[in-house]
GROMACS .gro file of C-alpha atoms in nm:
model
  120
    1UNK     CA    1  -1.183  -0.569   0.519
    2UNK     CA    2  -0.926  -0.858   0.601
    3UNK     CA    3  -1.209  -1.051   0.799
    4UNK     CA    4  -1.412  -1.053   0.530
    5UNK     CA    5  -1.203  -1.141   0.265
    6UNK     CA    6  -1.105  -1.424   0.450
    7UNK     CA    7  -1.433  -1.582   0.434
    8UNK     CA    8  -1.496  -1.574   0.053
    9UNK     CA    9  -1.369  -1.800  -0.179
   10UNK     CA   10  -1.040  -1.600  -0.247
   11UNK     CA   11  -0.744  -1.850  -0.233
   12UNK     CA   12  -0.440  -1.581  -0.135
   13UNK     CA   13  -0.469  -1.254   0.042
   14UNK     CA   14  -0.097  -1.061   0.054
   15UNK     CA   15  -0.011  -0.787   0.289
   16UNK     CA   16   0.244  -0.585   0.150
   17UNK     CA   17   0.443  -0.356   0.401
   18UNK     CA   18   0.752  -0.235   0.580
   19UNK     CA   19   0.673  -0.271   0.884
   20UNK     CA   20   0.735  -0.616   1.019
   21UNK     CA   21   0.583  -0.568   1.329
   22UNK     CA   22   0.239  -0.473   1.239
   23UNK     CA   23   0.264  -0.816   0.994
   24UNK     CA   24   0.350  -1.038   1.255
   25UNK     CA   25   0.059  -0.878   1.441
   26UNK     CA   26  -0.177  -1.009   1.198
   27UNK     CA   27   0.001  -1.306   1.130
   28UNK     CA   28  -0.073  -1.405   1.474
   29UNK     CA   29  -0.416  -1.270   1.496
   30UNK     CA   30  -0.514  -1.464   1.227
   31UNK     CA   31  -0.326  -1.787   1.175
   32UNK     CA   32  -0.489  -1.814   0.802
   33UNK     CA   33  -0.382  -2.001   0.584
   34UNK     CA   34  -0.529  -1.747   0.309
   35UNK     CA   35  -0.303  -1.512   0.449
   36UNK     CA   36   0.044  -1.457   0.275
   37UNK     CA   37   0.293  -1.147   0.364
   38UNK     CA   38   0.537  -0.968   0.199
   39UNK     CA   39   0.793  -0.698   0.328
   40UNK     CA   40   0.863  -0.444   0.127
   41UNK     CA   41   0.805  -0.067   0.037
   42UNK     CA   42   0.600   0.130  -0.203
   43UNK     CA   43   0.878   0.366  -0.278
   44UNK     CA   44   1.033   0.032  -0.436
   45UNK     CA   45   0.883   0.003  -0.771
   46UNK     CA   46   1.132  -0.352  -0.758
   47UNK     CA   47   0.965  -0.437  -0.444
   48UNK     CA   48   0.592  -0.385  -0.534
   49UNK     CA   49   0.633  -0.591  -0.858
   50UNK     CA   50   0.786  -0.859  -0.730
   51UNK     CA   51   0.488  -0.879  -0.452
   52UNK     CA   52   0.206  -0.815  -0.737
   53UNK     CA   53   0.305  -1.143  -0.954
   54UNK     CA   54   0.016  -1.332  -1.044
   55UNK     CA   55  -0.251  -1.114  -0.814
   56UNK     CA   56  -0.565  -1.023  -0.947
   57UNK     CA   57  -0.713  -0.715  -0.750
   58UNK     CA   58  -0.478  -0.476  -0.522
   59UNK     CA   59  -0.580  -0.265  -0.236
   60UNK     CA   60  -0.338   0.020  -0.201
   61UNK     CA   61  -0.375   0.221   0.149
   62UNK     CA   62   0.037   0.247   0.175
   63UNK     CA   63   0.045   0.678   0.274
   64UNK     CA   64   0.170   0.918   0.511
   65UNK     CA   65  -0.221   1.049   0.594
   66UNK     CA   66  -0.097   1.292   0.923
   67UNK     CA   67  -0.092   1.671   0.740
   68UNK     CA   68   0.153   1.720   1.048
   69UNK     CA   69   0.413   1.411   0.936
   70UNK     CA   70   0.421   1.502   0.566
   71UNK     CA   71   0.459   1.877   0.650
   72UNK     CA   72   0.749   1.809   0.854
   73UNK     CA   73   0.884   1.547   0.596
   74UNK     CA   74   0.744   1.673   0.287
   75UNK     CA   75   0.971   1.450   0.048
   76UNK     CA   76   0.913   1.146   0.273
   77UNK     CA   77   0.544   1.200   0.184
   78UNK     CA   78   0.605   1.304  -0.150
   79UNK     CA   79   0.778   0.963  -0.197
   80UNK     CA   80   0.520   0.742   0.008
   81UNK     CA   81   0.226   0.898  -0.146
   82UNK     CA   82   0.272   0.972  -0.507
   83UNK     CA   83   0.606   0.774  -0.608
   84UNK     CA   84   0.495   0.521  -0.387
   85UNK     CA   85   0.124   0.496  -0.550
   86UNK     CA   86   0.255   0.551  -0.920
   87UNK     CA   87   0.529   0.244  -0.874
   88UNK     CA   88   0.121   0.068  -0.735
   89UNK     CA   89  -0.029   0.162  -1.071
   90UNK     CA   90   0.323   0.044  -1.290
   91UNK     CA   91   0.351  -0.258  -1.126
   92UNK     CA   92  -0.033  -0.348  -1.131
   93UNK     CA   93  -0.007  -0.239  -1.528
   94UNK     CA   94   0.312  -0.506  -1.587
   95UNK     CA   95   0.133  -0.771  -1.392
   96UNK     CA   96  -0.178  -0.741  -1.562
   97UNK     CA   97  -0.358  -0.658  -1.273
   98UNK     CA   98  -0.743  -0.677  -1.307
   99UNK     CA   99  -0.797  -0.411  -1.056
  100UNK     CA  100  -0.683  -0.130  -0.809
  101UNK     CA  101  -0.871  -0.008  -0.567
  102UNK     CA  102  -0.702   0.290  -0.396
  103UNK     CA  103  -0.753   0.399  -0.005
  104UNK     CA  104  -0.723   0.742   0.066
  105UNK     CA  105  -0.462   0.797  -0.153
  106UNK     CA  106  -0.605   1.128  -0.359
  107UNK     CA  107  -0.618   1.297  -0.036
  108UNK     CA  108  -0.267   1.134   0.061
  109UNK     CA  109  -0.123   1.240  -0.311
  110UNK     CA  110  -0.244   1.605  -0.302
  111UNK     CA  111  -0.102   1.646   0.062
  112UNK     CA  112   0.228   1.544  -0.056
  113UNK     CA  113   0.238   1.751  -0.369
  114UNK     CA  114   0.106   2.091  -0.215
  115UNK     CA  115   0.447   2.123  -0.036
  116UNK     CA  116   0.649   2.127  -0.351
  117UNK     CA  117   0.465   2.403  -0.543
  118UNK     CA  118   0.610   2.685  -0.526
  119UNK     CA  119   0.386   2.968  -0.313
  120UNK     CA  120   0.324   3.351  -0.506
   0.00000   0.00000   0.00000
């Protein structure tokens, strides 16, 4: 998706993230000018509005999307997944975001939330 962003007329692509590593990845792999990162965290409603300032469309794929990670960390998931992808939609809302376009994250969402239902 990245690749072919970069070759429209687009004039900023952000990565948002926490994990530093995987950015400087790209940042090297790429060496775009487009390109424009930002570390932060999902869970941080703070963090995602700050980053979402003046951005038109936002791709949100930020989940835990191993059923064995989020069953062994159910809140972890429970924050990353639904906290995480409401503090998306309230931020995109207060920046008057055109558009969000959301990556597995129904499938991410209901993982997370199964685990704090309570079982009959």
């Amino acid at each position: 998706m990245l690749k072919r962003f970069l070759q429209t007329e687009i004039k900023e692509i952000r990565v948002f993230s926490r994990d530093e590593k995987k950015q400087e990845d790209l940042r090297i792999a790429y060496n775009h000018p487009k390109l424009k990162f930002y570390i932060g965290d999902v869970r941080s409603y703070d963090s995602v509005l700050n980053a979402s300032v003046g951005v038109d469309y936002v791709f949100h794929a930020a989940a835990l999307k191993q059923v064995p990670s989020c069953e062994f960390y159910p809140l972890e998931a429970l924050q990353t997944n639904a906290i995480g992808a409401e503090n998306v939609f309230n931020a995109s809302i207060a920046n008057h975001v055109q558009k969000v376009i959301t990556l597995s994250t129904d499938k991410a969402v209901y993982r997370s939330m199964r685990w704090e239902c309570p079982r009959p």
